[in-house]
mmCIF file of N, CA and C in Angstrom:
data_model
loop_
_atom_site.group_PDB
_atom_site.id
_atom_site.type_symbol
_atom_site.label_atom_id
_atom_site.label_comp_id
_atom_site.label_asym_id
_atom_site.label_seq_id
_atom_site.Cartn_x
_atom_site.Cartn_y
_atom_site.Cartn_z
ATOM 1 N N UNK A 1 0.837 -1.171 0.000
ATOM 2 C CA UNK A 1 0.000 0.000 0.000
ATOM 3 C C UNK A 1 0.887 1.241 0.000
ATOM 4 N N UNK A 2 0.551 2.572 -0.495
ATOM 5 C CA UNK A 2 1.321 3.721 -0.971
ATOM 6 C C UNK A 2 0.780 4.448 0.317
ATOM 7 N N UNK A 3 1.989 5.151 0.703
ATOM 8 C CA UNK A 3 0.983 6.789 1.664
ATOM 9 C C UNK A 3 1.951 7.441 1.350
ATOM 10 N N UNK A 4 1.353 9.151 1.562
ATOM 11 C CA UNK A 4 1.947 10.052 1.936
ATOM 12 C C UNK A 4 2.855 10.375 3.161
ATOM 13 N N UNK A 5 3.821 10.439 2.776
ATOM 14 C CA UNK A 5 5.436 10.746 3.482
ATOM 15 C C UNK A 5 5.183 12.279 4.114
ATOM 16 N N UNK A 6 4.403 12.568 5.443
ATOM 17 C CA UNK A 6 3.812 14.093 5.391
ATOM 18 C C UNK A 6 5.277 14.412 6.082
ATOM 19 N N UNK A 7 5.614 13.344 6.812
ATOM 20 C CA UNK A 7 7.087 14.315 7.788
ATOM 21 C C UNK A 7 8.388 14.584 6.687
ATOM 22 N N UNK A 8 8.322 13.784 5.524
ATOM 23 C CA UNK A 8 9.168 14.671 4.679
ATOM 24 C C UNK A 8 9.011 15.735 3.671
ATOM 25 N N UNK A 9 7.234 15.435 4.245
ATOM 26 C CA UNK A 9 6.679 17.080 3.093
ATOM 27 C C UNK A 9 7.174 18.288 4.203
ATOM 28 N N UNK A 10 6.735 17.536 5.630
ATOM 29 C CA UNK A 10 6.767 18.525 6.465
ATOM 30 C C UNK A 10 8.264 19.255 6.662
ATOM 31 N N UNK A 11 9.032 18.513 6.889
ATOM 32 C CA UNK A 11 10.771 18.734 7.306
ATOM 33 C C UNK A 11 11.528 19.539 5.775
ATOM 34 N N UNK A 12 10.822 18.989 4.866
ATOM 35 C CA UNK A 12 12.018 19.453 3.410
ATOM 36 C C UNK A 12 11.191 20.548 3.301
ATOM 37 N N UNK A 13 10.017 20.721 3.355
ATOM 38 C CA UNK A 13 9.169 22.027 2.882
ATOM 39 C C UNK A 13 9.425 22.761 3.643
ATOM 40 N N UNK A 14 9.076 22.826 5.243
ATOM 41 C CA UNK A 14 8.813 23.584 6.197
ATOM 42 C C UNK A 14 9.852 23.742 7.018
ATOM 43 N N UNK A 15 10.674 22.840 7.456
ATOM 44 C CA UNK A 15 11.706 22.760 8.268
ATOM 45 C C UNK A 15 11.434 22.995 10.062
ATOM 46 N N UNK A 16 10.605 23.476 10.380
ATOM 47 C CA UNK A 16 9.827 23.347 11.421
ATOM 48 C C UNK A 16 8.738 24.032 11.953
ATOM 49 N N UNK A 17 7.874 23.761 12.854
ATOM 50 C CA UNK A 17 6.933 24.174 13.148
ATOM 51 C C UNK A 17 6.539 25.638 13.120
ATOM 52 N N UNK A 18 7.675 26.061 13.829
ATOM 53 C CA UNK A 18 7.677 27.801 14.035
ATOM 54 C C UNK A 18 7.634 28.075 12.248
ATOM 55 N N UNK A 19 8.365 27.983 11.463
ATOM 56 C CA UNK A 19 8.480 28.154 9.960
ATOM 57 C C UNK A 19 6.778 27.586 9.586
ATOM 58 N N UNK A 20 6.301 26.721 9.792
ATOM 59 C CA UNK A 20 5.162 26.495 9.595
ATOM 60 C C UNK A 20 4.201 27.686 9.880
ATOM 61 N N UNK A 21 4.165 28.429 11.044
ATOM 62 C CA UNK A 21 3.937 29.260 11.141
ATOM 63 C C UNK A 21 3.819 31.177 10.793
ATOM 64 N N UNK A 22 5.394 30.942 10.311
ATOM 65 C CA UNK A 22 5.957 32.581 10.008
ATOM 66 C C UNK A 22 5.015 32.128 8.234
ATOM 67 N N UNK A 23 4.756 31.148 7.542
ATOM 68 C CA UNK A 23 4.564 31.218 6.352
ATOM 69 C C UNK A 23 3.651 31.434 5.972
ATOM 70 N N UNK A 24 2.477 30.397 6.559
ATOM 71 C CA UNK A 24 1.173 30.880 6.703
ATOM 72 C C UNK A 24 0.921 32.445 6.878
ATOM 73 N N UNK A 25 1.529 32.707 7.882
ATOM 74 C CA UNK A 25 1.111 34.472 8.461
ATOM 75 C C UNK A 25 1.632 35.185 7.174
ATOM 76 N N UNK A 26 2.882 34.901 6.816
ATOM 77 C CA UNK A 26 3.268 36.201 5.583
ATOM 78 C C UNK A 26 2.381 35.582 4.140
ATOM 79 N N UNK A 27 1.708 35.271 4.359
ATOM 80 C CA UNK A 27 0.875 34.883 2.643
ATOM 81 C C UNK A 27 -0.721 35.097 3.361
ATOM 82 N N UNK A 28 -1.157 35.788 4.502
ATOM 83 C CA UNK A 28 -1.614 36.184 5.083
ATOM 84 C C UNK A 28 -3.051 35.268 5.520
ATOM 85 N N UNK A 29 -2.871 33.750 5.742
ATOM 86 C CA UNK A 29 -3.922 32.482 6.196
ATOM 87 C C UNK A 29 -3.124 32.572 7.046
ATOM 88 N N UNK A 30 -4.960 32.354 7.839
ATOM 89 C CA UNK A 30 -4.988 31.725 9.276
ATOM 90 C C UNK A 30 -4.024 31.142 9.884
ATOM 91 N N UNK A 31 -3.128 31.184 10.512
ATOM 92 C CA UNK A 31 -2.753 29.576 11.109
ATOM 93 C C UNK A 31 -2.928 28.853 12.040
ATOM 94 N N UNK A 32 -2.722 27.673 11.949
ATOM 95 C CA UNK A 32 -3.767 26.993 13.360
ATOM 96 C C UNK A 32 -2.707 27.568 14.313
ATOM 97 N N UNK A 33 -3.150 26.505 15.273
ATOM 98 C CA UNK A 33 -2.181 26.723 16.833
ATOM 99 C C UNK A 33 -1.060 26.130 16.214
ATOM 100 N N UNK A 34 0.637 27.095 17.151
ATOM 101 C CA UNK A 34 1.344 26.576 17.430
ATOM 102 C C UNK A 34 1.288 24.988 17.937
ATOM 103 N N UNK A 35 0.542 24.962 18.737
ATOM 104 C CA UNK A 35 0.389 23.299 19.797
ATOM 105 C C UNK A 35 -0.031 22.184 18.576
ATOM 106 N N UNK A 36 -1.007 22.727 17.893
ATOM 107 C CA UNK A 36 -1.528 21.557 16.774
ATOM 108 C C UNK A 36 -0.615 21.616 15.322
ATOM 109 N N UNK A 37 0.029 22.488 15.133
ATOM 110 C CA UNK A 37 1.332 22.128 14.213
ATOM 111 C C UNK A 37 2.212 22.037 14.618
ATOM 112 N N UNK A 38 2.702 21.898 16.181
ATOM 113 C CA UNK A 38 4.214 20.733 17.165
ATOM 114 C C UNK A 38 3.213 19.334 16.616
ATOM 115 N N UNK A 39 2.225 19.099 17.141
ATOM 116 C CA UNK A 39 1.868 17.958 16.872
ATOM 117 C C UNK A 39 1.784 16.985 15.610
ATOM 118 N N UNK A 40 1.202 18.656 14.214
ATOM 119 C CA UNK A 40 1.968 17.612 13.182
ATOM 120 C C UNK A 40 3.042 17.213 13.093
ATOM 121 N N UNK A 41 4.308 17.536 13.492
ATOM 122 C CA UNK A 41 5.386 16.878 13.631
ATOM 123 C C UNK A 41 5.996 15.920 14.442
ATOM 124 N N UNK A 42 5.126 15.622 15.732
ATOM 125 C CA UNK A 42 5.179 14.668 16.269
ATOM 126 C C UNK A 42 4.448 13.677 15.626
ATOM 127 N N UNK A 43 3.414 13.849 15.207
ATOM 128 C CA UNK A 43 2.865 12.600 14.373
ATOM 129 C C UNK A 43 3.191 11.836 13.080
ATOM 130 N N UNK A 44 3.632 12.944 12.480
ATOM 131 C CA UNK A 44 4.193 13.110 11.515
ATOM 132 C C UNK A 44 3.102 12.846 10.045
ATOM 133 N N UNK A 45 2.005 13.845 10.549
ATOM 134 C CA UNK A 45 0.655 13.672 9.228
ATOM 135 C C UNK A 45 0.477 15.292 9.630
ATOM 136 N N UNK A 46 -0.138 15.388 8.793
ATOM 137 C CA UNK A 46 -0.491 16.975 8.320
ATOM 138 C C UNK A 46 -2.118 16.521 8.007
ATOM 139 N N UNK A 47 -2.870 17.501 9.152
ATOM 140 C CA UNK A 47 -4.694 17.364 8.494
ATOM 141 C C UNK A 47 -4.829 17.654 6.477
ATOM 142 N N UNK A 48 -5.899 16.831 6.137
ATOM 143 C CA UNK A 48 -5.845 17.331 5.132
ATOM 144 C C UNK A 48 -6.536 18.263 4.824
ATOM 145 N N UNK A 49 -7.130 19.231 5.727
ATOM 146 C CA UNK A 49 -7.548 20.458 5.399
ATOM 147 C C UNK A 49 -6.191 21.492 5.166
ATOM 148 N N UNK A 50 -5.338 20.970 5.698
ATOM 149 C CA UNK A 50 -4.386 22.135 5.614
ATOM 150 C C UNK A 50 -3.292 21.387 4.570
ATOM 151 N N UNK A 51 -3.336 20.098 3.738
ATOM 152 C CA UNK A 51 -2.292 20.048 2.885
ATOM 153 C C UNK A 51 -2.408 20.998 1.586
ATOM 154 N N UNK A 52 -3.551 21.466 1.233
ATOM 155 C CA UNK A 52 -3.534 21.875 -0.105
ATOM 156 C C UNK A 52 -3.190 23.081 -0.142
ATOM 157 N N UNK A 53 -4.010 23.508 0.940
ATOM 158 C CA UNK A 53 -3.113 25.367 1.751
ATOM 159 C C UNK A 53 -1.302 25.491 1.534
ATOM 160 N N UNK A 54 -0.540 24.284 2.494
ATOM 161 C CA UNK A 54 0.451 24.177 2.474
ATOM 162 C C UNK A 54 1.544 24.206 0.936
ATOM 163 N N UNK A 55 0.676 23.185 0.189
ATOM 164 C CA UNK A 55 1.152 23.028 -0.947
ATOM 165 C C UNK A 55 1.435 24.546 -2.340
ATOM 166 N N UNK A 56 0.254 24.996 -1.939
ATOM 167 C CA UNK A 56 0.007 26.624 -1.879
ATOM 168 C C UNK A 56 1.297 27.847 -1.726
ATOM 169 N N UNK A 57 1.477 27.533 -0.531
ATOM 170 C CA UNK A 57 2.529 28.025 0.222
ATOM 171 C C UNK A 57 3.773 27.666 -0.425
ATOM 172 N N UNK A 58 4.135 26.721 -0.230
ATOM 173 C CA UNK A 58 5.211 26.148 -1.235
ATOM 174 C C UNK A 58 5.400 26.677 -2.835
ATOM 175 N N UNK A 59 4.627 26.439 -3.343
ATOM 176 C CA UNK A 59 4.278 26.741 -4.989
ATOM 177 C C UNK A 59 4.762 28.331 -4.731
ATOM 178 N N UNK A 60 4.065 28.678 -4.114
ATOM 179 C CA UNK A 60 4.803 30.510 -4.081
ATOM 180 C C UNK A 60 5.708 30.584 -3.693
ATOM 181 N N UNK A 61 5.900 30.330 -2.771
ATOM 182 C CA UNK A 61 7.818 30.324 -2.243
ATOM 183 C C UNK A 61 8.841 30.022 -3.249
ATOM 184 N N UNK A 62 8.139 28.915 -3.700
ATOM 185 C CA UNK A 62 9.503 28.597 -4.629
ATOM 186 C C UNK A 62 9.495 28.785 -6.511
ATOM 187 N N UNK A 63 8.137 28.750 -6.779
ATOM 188 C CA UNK A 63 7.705 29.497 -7.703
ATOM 189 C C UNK A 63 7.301 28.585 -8.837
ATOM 190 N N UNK A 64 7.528 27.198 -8.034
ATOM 191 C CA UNK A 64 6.824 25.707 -9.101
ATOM 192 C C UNK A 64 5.836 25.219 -8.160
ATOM 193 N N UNK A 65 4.668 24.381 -9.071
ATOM 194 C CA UNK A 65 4.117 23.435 -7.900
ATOM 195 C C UNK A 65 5.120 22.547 -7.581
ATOM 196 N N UNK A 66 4.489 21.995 -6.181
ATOM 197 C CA UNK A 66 4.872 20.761 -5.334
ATOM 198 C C UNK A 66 5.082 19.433 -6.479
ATOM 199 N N UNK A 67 5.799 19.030 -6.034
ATOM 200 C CA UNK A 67 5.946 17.033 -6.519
ATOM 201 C C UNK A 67 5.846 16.632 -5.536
ATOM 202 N N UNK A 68 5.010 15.991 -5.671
ATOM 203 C CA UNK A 68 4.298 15.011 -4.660
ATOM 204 C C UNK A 68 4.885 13.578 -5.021
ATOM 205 N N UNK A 69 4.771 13.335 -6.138
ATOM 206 C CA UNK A 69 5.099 11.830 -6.111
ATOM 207 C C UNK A 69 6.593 11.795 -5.532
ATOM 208 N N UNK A 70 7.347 12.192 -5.140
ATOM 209 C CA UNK A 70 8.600 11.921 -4.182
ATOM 210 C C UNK A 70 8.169 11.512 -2.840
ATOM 211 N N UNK A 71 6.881 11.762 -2.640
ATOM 212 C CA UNK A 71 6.356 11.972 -0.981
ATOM 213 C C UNK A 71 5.612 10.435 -0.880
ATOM 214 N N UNK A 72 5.402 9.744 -1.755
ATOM 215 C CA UNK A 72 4.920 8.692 -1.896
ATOM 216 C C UNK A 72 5.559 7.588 -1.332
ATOM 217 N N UNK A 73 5.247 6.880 -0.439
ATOM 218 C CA UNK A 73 5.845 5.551 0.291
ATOM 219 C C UNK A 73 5.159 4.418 0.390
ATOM 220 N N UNK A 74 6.547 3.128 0.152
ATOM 221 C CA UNK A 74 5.131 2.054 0.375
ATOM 222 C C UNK A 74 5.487 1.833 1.371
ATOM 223 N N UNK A 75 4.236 1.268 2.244
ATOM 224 C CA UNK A 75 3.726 0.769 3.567
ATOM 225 C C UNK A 75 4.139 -0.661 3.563
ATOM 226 N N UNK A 76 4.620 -1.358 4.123
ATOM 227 C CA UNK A 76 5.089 -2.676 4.926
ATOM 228 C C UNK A 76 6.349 -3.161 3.475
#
């Protein structure tokens, strides 16, 4: 089975939580709590209300969309 690799969307994209934060704010969305994006990184999944936002974020920053299929893992 395939999943999404969110802690290496999270770590190569974002690099950490606080950055999770400053990015959202300067492209001027909401951001959740500090406490519930430590936690995406402890869990290492990202809600999917907030991947497409994120992906968003990214695409502007760097000025391509996301590749996703790198983020793709198989399970067992």
């Amino acid at each position: 089975m395939m999943q999404f690799d969110s802690h290496s969307f999270l770590t190569e994209r974002f690099g950490s939580p606080k950055n999770v934060l400053v990015l959202f704010t300067a492209y001027g969305i909401e951001p959740p709590s500090a406490a519930a994006v430590e936690k995406w990184f402890q869990r290492r999944s990202v809600p999917s209300e907030y991947l497409p936002i994120m992906a968003c974020i990214v695409e502007l920053e760097s000025g391509e969309p996301v590749r996703f299929a790198k983020y793709l893992i198989r399970e067992g």
